[in-house]
mmCIF file with all atom_site columns, C-alpha atoms in Angstrom:
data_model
loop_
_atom_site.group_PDB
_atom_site.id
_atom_site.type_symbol
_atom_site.label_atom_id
_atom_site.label_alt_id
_atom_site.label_comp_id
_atom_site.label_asym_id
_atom_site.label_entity_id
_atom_site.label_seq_id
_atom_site.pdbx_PDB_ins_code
_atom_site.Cartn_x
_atom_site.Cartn_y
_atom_site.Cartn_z
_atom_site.occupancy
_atom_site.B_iso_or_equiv
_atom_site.pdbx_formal_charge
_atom_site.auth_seq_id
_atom_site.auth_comp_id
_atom_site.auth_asym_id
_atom_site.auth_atom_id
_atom_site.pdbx_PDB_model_num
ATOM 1   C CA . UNK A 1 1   ? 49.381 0.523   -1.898 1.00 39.00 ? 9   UNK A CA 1
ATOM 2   C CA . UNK A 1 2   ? 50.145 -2.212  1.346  1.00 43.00 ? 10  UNK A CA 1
ATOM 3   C CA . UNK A 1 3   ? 46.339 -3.379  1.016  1.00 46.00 ? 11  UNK A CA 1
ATOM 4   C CA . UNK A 1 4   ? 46.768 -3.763  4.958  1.00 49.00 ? 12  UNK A CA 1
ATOM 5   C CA . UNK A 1 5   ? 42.962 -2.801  6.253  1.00 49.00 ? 13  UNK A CA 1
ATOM 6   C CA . UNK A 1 6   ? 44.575 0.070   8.388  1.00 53.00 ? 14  UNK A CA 1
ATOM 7   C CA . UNK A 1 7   ? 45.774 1.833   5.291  1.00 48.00 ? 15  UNK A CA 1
ATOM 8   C CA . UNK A 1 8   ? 44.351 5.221   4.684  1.00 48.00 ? 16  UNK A CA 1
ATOM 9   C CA . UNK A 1 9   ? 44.786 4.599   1.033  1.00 44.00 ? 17  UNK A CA 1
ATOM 10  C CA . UNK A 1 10  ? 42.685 1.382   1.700  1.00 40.00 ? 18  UNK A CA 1
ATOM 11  C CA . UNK A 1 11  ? 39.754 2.592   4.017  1.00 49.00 ? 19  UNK A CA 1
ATOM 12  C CA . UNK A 1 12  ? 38.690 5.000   1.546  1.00 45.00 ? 20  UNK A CA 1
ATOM 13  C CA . UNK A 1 13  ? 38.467 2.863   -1.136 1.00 49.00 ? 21  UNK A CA 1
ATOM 14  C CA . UNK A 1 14  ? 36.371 0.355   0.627  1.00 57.00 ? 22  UNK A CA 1
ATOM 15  C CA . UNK A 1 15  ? 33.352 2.912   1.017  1.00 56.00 ? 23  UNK A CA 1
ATOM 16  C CA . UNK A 1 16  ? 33.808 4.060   -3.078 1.00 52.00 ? 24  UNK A CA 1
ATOM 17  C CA . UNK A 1 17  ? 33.519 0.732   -4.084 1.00 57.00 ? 25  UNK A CA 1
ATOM 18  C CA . UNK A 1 18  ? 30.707 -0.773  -1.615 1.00 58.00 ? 26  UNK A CA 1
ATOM 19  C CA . UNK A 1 19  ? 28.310 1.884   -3.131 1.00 56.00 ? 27  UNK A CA 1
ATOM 20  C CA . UNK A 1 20  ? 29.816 1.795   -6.101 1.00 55.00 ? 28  UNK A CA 1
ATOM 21  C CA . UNK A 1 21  ? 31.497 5.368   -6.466 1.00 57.00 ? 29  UNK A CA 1
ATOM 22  C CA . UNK A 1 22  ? 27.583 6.678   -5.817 1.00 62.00 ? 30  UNK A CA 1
ATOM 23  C CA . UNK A 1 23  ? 27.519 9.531   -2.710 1.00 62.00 ? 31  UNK A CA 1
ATOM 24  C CA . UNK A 1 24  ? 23.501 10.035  -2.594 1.00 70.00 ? 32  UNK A CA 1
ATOM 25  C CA . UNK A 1 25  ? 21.487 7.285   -2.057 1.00 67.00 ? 33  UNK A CA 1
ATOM 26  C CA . UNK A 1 26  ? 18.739 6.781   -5.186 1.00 67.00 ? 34  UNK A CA 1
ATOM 27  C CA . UNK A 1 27  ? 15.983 8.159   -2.570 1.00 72.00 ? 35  UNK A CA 1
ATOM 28  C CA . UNK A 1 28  ? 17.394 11.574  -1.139 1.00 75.00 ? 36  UNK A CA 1
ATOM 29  C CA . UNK A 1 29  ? 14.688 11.743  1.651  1.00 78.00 ? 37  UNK A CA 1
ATOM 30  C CA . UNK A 1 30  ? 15.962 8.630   3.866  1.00 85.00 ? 38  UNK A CA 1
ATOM 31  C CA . UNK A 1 31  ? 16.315 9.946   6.671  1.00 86.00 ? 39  UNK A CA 1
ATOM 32  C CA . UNK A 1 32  ? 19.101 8.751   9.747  1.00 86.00 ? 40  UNK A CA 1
ATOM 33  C CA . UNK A 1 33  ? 16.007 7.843   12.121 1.00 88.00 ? 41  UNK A CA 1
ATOM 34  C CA . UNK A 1 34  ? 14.044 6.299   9.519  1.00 90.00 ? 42  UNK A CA 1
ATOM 35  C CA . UNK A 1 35  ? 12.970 3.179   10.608 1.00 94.00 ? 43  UNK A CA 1
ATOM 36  C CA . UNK A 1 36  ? 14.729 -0.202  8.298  1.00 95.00 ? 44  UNK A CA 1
ATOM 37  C CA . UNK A 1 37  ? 13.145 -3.617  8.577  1.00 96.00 ? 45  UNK A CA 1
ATOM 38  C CA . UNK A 1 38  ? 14.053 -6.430  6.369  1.00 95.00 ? 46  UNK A CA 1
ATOM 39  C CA . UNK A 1 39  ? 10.882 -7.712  3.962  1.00 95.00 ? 47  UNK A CA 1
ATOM 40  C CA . UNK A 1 40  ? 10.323 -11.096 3.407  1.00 94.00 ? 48  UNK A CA 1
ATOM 41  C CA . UNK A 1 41  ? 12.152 -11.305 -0.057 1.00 94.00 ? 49  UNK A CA 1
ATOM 42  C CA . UNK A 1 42  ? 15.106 -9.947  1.579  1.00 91.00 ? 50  UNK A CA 1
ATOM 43  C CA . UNK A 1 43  ? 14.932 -12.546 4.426  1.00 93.00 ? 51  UNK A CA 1
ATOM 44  C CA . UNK A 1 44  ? 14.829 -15.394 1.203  1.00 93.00 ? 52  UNK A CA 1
ATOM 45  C CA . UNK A 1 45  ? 17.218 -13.307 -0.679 1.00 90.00 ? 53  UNK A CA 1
ATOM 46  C CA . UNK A 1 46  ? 19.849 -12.846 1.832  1.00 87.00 ? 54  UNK A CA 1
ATOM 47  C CA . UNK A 1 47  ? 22.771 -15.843 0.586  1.00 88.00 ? 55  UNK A CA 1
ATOM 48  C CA . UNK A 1 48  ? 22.670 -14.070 -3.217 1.00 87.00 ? 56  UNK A CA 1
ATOM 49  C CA . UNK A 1 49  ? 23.493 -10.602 -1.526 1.00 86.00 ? 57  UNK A CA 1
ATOM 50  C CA . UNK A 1 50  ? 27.315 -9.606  -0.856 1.00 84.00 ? 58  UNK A CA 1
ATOM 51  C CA . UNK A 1 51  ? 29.038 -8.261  2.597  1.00 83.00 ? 59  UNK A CA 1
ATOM 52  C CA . UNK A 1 52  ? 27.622 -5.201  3.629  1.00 87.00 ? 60  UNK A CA 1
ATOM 53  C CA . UNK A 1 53  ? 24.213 -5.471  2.107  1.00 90.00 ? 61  UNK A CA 1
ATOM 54  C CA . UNK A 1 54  ? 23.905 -9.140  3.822  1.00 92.00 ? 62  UNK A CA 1
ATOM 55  C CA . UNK A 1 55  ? 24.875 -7.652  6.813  1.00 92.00 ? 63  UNK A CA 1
ATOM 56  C CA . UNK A 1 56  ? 22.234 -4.755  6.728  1.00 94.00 ? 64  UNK A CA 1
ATOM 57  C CA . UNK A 1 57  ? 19.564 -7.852  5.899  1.00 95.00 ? 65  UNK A CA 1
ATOM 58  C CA . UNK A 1 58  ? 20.515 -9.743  8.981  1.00 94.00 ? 66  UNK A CA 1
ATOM 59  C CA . UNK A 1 59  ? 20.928 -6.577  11.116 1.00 93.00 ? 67  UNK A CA 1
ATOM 60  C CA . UNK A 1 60  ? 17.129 -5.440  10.433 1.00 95.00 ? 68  UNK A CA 1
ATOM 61  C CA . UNK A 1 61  ? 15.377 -8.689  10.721 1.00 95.00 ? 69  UNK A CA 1
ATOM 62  C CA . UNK A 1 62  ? 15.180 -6.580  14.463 1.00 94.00 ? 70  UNK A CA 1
ATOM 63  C CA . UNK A 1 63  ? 14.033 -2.927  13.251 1.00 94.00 ? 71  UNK A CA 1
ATOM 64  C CA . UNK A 1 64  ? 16.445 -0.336  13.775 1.00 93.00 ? 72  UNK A CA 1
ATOM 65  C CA . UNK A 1 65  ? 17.312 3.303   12.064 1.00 92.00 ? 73  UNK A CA 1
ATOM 66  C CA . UNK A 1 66  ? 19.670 3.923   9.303  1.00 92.00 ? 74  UNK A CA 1
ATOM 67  C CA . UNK A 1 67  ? 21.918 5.113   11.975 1.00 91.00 ? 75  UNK A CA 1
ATOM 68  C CA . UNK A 1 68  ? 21.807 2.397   13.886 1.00 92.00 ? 76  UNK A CA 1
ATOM 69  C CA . UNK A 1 69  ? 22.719 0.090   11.038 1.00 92.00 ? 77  UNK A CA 1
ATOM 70  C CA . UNK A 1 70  ? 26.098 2.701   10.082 1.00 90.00 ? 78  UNK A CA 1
ATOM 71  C CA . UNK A 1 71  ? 26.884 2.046   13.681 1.00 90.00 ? 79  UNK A CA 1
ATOM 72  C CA . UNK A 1 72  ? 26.791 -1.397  14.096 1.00 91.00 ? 80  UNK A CA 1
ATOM 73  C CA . UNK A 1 73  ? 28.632 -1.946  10.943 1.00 88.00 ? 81  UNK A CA 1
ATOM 74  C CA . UNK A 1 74  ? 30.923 0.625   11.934 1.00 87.00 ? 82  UNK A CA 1
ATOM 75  C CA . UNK A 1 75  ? 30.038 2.310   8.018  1.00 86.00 ? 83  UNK A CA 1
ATOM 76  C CA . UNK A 1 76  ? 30.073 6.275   7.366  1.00 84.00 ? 84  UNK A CA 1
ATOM 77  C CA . UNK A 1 77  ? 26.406 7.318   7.600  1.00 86.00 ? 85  UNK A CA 1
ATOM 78  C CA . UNK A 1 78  ? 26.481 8.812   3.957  1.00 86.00 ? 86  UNK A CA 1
ATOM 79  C CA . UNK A 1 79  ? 27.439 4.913   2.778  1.00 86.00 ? 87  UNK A CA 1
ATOM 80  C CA . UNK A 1 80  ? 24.504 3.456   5.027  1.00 90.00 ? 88  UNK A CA 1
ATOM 81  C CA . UNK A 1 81  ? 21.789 5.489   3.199  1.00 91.00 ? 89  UNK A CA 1
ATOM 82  C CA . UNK A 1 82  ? 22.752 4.832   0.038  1.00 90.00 ? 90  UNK A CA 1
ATOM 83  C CA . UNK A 1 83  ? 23.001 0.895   1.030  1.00 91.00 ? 91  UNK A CA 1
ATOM 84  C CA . UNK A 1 84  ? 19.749 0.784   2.673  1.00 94.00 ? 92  UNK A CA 1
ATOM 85  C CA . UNK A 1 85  ? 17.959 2.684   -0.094 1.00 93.00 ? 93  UNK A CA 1
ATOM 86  C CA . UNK A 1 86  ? 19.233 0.434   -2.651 1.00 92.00 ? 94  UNK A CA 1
ATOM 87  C CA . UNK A 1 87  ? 18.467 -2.104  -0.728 1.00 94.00 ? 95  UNK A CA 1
ATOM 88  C CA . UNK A 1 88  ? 14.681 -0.709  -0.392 1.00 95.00 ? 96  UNK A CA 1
ATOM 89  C CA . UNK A 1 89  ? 14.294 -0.164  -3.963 1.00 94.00 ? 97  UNK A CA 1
ATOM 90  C CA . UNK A 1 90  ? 14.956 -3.811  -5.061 1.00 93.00 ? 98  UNK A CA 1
ATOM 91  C CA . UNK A 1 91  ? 12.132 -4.280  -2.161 1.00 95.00 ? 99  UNK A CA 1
ATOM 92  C CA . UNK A 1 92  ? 14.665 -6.358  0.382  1.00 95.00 ? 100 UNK A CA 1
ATOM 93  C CA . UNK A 1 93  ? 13.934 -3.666  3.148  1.00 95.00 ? 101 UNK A CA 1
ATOM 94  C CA . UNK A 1 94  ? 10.981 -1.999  4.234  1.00 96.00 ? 102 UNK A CA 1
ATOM 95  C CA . UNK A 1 95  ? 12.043 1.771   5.180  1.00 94.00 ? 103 UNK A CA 1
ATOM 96  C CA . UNK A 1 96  ? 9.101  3.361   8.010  1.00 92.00 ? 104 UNK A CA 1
ATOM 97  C CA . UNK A 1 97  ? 9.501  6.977   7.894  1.00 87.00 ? 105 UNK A CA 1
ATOM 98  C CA . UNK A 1 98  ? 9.066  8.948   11.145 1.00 76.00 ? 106 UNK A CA 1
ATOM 99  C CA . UNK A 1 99  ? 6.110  10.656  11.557 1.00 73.00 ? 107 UNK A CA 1
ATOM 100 C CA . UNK A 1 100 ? 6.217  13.087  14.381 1.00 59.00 ? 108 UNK A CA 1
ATOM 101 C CA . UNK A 1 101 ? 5.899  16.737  13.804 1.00 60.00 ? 109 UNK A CA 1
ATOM 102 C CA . UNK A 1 102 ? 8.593  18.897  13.812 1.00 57.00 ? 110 UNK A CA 1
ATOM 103 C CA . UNK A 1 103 ? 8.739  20.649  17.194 1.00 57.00 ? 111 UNK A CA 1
ATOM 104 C CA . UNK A 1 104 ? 8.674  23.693  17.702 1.00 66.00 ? 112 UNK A CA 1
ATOM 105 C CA . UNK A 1 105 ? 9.664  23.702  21.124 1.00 70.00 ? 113 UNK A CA 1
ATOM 106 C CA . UNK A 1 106 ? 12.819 26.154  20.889 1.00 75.00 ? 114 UNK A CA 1
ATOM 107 C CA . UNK A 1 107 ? 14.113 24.667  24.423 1.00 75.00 ? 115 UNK A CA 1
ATOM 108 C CA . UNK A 1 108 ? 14.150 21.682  23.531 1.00 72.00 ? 116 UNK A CA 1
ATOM 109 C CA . UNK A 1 109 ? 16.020 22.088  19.920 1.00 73.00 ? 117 UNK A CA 1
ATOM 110 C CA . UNK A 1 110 ? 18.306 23.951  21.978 1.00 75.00 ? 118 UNK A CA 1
ATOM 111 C CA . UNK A 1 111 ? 19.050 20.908  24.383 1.00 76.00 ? 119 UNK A CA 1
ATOM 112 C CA . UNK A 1 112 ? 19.135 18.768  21.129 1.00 73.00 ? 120 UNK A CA 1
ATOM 113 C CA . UNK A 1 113 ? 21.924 21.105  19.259 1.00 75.00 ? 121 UNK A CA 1
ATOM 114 C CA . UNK A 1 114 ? 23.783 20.889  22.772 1.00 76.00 ? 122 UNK A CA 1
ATOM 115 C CA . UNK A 1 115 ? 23.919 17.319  22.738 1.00 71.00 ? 123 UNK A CA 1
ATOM 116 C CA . UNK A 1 116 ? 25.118 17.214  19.540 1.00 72.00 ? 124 UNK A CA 1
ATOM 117 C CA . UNK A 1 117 ? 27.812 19.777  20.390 1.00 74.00 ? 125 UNK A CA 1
ATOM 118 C CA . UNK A 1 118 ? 28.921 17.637  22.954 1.00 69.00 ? 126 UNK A CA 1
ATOM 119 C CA . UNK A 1 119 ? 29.227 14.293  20.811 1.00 66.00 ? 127 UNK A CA 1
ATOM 120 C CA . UNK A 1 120 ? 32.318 16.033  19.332 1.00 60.00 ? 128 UNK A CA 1
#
């Protein structure tokens, strides 16, 4: 193995060992729009924390979804959840769930699936 950064062998390692080999976060109903804002003990906590989970703390001092946080820190959705719930269960982020209905509007889950589609 090179250890260069751009090594395939390399970048996926890096997301086994941030969560710790673990694929589903310890609370299976986070979901990607779920609101993640960091509490106060994670605002004092933040220097004891390592890379990625510091970075989610500093990111959600601002509120933003668990899909916004993958994004910015360019992580594999799958890897945000299970750092974000971790992070929630040790109580150094506050996770809002979403509370609108589901709609039932069938045009507009069609114009949803299309946009989807087209992120391909």
């Amino acid at each position: 193995m090179s250890g260069r950064a751009d090594d395939p062998d390399v970048s996926l390692l890096r997301p086994y060992l941030m969560t710790s080999g673990r694929t589903k976060p310890v609370d299976h109903t986070i979901e990607i729009e779920a609101q993640v804002m960091t509490s106060n003990l994670g605002a004092t906590s933040v220097q004891n924390l390592t890379f990625e989970r510091r970075d989610i703390i500093s990111l959600c001092r601002r509120t933003m979804s668990v899909a916004e946080v993958a994004a910015m820190l360019k992580l594999h959705i799958g890897v945000a959840r299970v750092l974000v719930a971790d992070l929630a269960a040790l109580g150094y982020v506050v996770i809002r769930r979403p509370e609108a209905e589901t709609p039932q509007d069938l045009r507009m889950i069609e114009r949803v699936i299309r946009g989807l589609e087209s992120l391909r």
